PDB file of C-alpha atoms in Angstrom:
ATOM      1  CA  MET A   3     -19.097   4.466  44.841  1.00 58.00           C
ATOM      2  CA  SER A   4     -19.406   1.901  41.695  1.00 67.00           C
ATOM      3  CA  GLN A   5     -16.582   1.101  39.370  1.00 77.00           C
ATOM      4  CA  GLN A   6     -16.428   2.279  35.994  1.00 80.00           C
ATOM      5  CA  ARG A   7     -15.316   0.118  33.457  1.00 82.00           C
ATOM      6  CA  ARG A   8     -12.437   1.153  31.344  1.00 80.00           C
ATOM      7  CA  VAL A   9     -13.394   1.514  27.656  1.00 78.00           C
ATOM      8  CA  ARG A  10     -10.444   0.899  25.338  1.00 73.00           C
ATOM      9  CA  ILE A  11     -11.017   3.279  22.047  1.00 74.00           C
ATOM     10  CA  THR A  12      -8.713   2.836  19.169  1.00 71.00           C
ATOM     11  CA  SER A  13      -8.911   4.300  15.175  1.00 75.00           C
ATOM     12  CA  PRO A  14     -10.749   1.863  12.757  1.00 74.00           C
ATOM     13  CA  GLN A  15      -7.596   1.221  11.035  1.00 76.00           C
ATOM     14  CA  THR A  16      -5.786   0.382  14.152  1.00 74.00           C
ATOM     15  CA  ARG A  17      -8.757  -2.112  14.630  1.00 67.00           C
ATOM     16  CA  ILE A  18      -8.228  -3.872  11.105  1.00 72.00           C
ATOM     17  CA  ALA A  19      -4.498  -3.864  11.641  1.00 70.00           C
ATOM     18  CA  LEU A  20      -4.947  -5.876  15.068  1.00 68.00           C
ATOM     19  CA  SER A  21      -7.822  -8.082  13.689  1.00 68.00           C
ATOM     20  CA  ARG A  22      -5.318  -9.337  10.967  1.00 65.00           C
ATOM     21  CA  ARG A  23      -2.839 -11.129  13.286  1.00 61.00           C
ATOM     22  CA  HIS A  24      -5.296 -13.559  14.184  1.00 60.00           C
ATOM     23  CA  ARG A  25      -6.125 -14.901  10.517  1.00 58.00           C
ATOM     24  CA  PRO A  26      -3.893 -17.811   9.268  1.00 60.00           C
ATOM     25  CA  ALA A  27      -1.254 -17.383   6.323  1.00 58.00           C
ATOM     26  CA  GLN A  28      -3.457 -17.950   3.531  1.00 61.00           C
ATOM     27  CA  HIS A  29      -1.226 -16.610   1.086  1.00 64.00           C
ATOM     28  CA  LEU A  30       1.826 -18.854   1.504  1.00 63.00           C
ATOM     29  CA  VAL A  31       1.942 -21.521  -1.080  1.00 64.00           C
ATOM     30  CA  PRO A  32       3.084 -24.895   0.202  1.00 66.00           C
ATOM     31  CA  LEU A  33       6.596 -26.467  -0.726  1.00 65.00           C
ATOM     32  CA  PRO A  34       6.930 -28.588  -3.717  1.00 66.00           C
ATOM     33  CA  ALA A  35       6.953 -32.133  -3.475  1.00 70.00           C
ATOM     34  CA  PRO A  36      10.482 -33.874  -3.143  1.00 73.00           C
ATOM     35  CA  GLY A  37      11.513 -35.182  -6.450  1.00 74.00           C
ATOM     36  CA  THR A  38       8.663 -33.189  -8.597  1.00 75.00           C
ATOM     37  CA  GLU A  39       9.415 -30.519 -11.424  1.00 76.00           C
ATOM     38  CA  ASP A  40       8.194 -27.958  -8.854  1.00 75.00           C
ATOM     39  CA  GLU A  41      11.211 -28.911  -6.679  1.00 77.00           C
ATOM     40  CA  ALA A  42      13.591 -28.036  -9.783  1.00 77.00           C
ATOM     41  CA  LEU A  43      11.702 -24.860 -10.286  1.00 80.00           C
ATOM     42  CA  ASP A  44      11.783 -23.795  -6.665  1.00 79.00           C
ATOM     43  CA  ALA A  45      15.529 -24.284  -6.607  1.00 81.00           C
ATOM     44  CA  ARG A  46      16.107 -22.249  -9.662  1.00 84.00           C
ATOM     45  CA  ALA A  47      14.083 -19.506  -8.365  1.00 84.00           C
ATOM     46  CA  ARG A  48      15.592 -19.497  -5.219  1.00 87.00           C
ATOM     47  CA  ALA A  49      19.114 -19.067  -6.869  1.00 89.00           C
ATOM     48  CA  VAL A  50      18.208 -16.597  -9.381  1.00 90.00           C
ATOM     49  CA  PHE A  51      16.963 -14.539  -5.794  1.00 90.00           C
ATOM     50  CA  ALA A  52      20.148 -15.355  -4.263  1.00 92.00           C
ATOM     51  CA  ARG A  53      21.644 -13.903  -7.352  1.00 94.00           C
ATOM     52  CA  GLN A  54      19.696 -10.507  -7.408  1.00 94.00           C
ATOM     53  CA  ARG A  55      20.224 -10.613  -3.531  1.00 95.00           C
ATOM     54  CA  ARG A  56      23.843 -10.241  -3.784  1.00 96.00           C
ATOM     55  CA  LEU A  57      23.509  -7.665  -6.969  1.00 96.00           C
ATOM     56  CA  ALA A  58      21.440  -5.553  -4.669  1.00 96.00           C
ATOM     57  CA  VAL A  59      24.059  -5.571  -1.626  1.00 97.00           C
ATOM     58  CA  ARG A  60      26.595  -4.679  -4.237  1.00 97.00           C
ATOM     59  CA  THR A  61      24.673  -1.743  -5.814  1.00 97.00           C
ATOM     60  CA  MET A  62      24.001  -0.651  -1.894  1.00 97.00           C
ATOM     61  CA  ALA A  63      27.625  -0.529  -1.403  1.00 97.00           C
ATOM     62  CA  ALA A  64      28.006   1.468  -4.594  1.00 96.00           C
ATOM     63  CA  LEU A  65      25.271   4.215  -3.414  1.00 94.00           C
ATOM     64  CA  GLY A  66      26.918   4.229   0.093  1.00 94.00           C
ATOM     65  CA  THR A  67      30.222   4.662  -1.382  1.00 94.00           C
ATOM     66  CA  LEU A  68      29.238   7.590  -3.572  1.00 92.00           C
ATOM     67  CA  LEU A  69      27.070   9.116  -1.062  1.00 88.00           C
ATOM     68  CA  PHE A  70      29.671   9.153   1.804  1.00 91.00           C
ATOM     69  CA  GLY A  71      32.169   9.492  -0.627  1.00 91.00           C
ATOM     70  CA  LEU A  72      30.802  12.627  -1.988  1.00 88.00           C
ATOM     71  CA  SER A  73      30.231  13.883   1.690  1.00 86.00           C
ATOM     72  CA  GLY A  74      33.743  13.180   2.585  1.00 89.00           C
ATOM     73  CA  LEU A  75      35.270  15.088  -0.497  1.00 87.00           C
ATOM     74  CA  LEU A  76      33.289  17.923   0.764  1.00 85.00           C
ATOM     75  CA  GLY A  77      34.441  17.747   4.021  1.00 87.00           C
ATOM     76  CA  ALA A  78      38.196  17.159   3.486  1.00 89.00           C
ATOM     77  CA  PHE A  79      38.214  20.257   1.191  1.00 85.00           C
ATOM     78  CA  PRO A  80      35.973  22.794   3.023  1.00 83.00           C
ATOM     79  CA  GLY A  81      37.084  25.729   0.642  1.00 83.00           C
ATOM     80  CA  LEU A  82      34.884  24.111  -2.025  1.00 79.00           C
ATOM     81  CA  GLY A  83      32.203  25.932  -0.231  1.00 78.00           C
ATOM     82  CA  ASP A  84      33.831  29.287  -0.454  1.00 83.00           C
ATOM     83  CA  VAL A  85      34.459  29.040  -4.320  1.00 84.00           C
ATOM     84  CA  ALA A  86      31.359  30.181  -6.391  1.00 86.00           C
ATOM     85  CA  VAL A  87      30.569  29.870  -9.933  1.00 85.00           C
ATOM     86  CA  ALA A  88      27.913  31.858 -11.476  1.00 88.00           C
ATOM     87  CA  GLY A  89      27.246  33.086  -7.807  1.00 87.00           C
ATOM     88  CA  ILE A  90      26.414  29.241  -6.552  1.00 84.00           C
ATOM     89  CA  PRO A  91      29.122  27.555  -4.337  1.00 85.00           C
ATOM     90  CA  ALA A  92      31.123  24.730  -5.804  1.00 82.00           C
ATOM     91  CA  SER A  93      30.088  22.499  -3.162  1.00 84.00           C
ATOM     92  CA  TRP A  94      26.591  22.631  -3.977  1.00 84.00           C
ATOM     93  CA  LEU A  95      27.399  22.352  -7.875  1.00 84.00           C
ATOM     94  CA  LEU A  96      29.147  19.617  -7.009  1.00 83.00           C
ATOM     95  CA  LEU A  97      26.121  17.976  -5.127  1.00 83.00           C
ATOM     96  CA  MET A  98      23.835  18.836  -7.844  1.00 84.00           C
ATOM     97  CA  THR A  99      25.960  17.781 -10.887  1.00 85.00           C
ATOM     98  CA  ALA A 100      27.633  14.618  -9.932  1.00 84.00           C
ATOM     99  CA  SER A 101      25.195  12.683  -7.620  1.00 87.00           C
ATOM    100  CA  TYR A 102      22.024  12.751  -9.191  1.00 89.00           C
ATOM    101  CA  PRO A 103      23.469  11.650 -12.520  1.00 91.00           C
ATOM    102  CA  LEU A 104      25.645   9.053 -10.762  1.00 92.00           C
ATOM    103  CA  LEU A 105      22.499   7.714  -8.825  1.00 93.00           C
ATOM    104  CA  LEU A 106      20.736   7.269 -12.195  1.00 94.00           C
ATOM    105  CA  LEU A 107      23.677   5.284 -13.563  1.00 95.00           C
ATOM    106  CA  ILE A 108      24.231   3.238 -10.822  1.00 96.00           C
ATOM    107  CA  ALA A 109      19.904   2.753 -10.928  1.00 96.00           C
ATOM    108  CA  ALA A 110      20.440   1.807 -14.667  1.00 97.00           C
ATOM    109  CA  LEU A 111      22.843  -0.955 -14.274  1.00 96.00           C
ATOM    110  CA  HIS A 112      21.004  -2.165 -11.310  1.00 96.00           C
ATOM    111  CA  VAL A 113      17.854  -2.481 -13.147  1.00 96.00           C
ATOM    112  CA  ARG A 114      19.995  -3.908 -16.172  1.00 96.00           C
ATOM    113  CA  ALA A 115      22.393  -6.660 -14.443  1.00 96.00           C
ATOM    114  CA  ALA A 116      18.893  -7.710 -12.673  1.00 94.00           C
ATOM    115  CA  GLU A 117      17.203  -8.347 -15.841  1.00 93.00           C
ATOM    116  CA  ARG A 118      20.118  -9.988 -17.050  1.00 94.00           C
ATOM    117  CA  ILE A 119      19.880 -12.304 -14.036  1.00 92.00           C
ATOM    118  CA  GLU A 120      16.606 -13.425 -14.996  1.00 90.00           C
ATOM    119  CA  ASP A 121      17.039 -14.065 -18.718  1.00 89.00           C
ATOM    120  CA  ASP A 122      20.123 -16.073 -17.560  1.00 88.00           C
ATOM    121  CA  SER A 123      17.940 -18.279 -15.776  1.00 85.00           C
ATOM    122  CA  ARG A 124      15.095 -18.439 -18.376  1.00 83.00           C
ATOM    123  CA  ARG A 125      17.971 -19.508 -20.870  1.00 83.00           C
ATOM    124  CA  GLY A 126      19.082 -22.032 -18.122  1.00 73.00           C
ATOM    125  CA  GLY A 127      22.356 -20.185 -17.847  1.00 60.00           C
ATOM    126  CA  GLY A 128      25.252 -20.419 -15.262  1.00 56.00           C
ATOM    127  CA  GLN A 129      25.410 -19.292 -12.062  1.00 55.00           C
ATOM    128  CA  GLY A 130      28.071 -16.408 -12.425  1.00 51.00           C
ATOM    129  CA  THR A 131      26.819 -12.919 -11.847  1.00 48.00           C
TER     130      THR A 131
END
């Protein structure tokens, strides 16, 4: 009996993804030479990125506090599920009327602070957040 060769069958997307990993990273920009203006711009861009990263961590902490705090509040007061306002449990009303506007507020404040960081960097402002 002859040995049959096994054939590997993959989808076209998998073949494309597998073929990409063998290509060099052509989209990377080389680092600026020391002592050039590009090096100073690179340092400023890294500083802006670091400030925005710290802002993102604070925003994520605020989101976590909101979501886990609201869940903790509902867990601490289970009676809110029994109280109904216009036939809707108070716990549901609290989730719908408190969480989404606060999420929108956190998002708007984050975008405003991130834009302020970029504006400060364009004006050559300080490192404070």
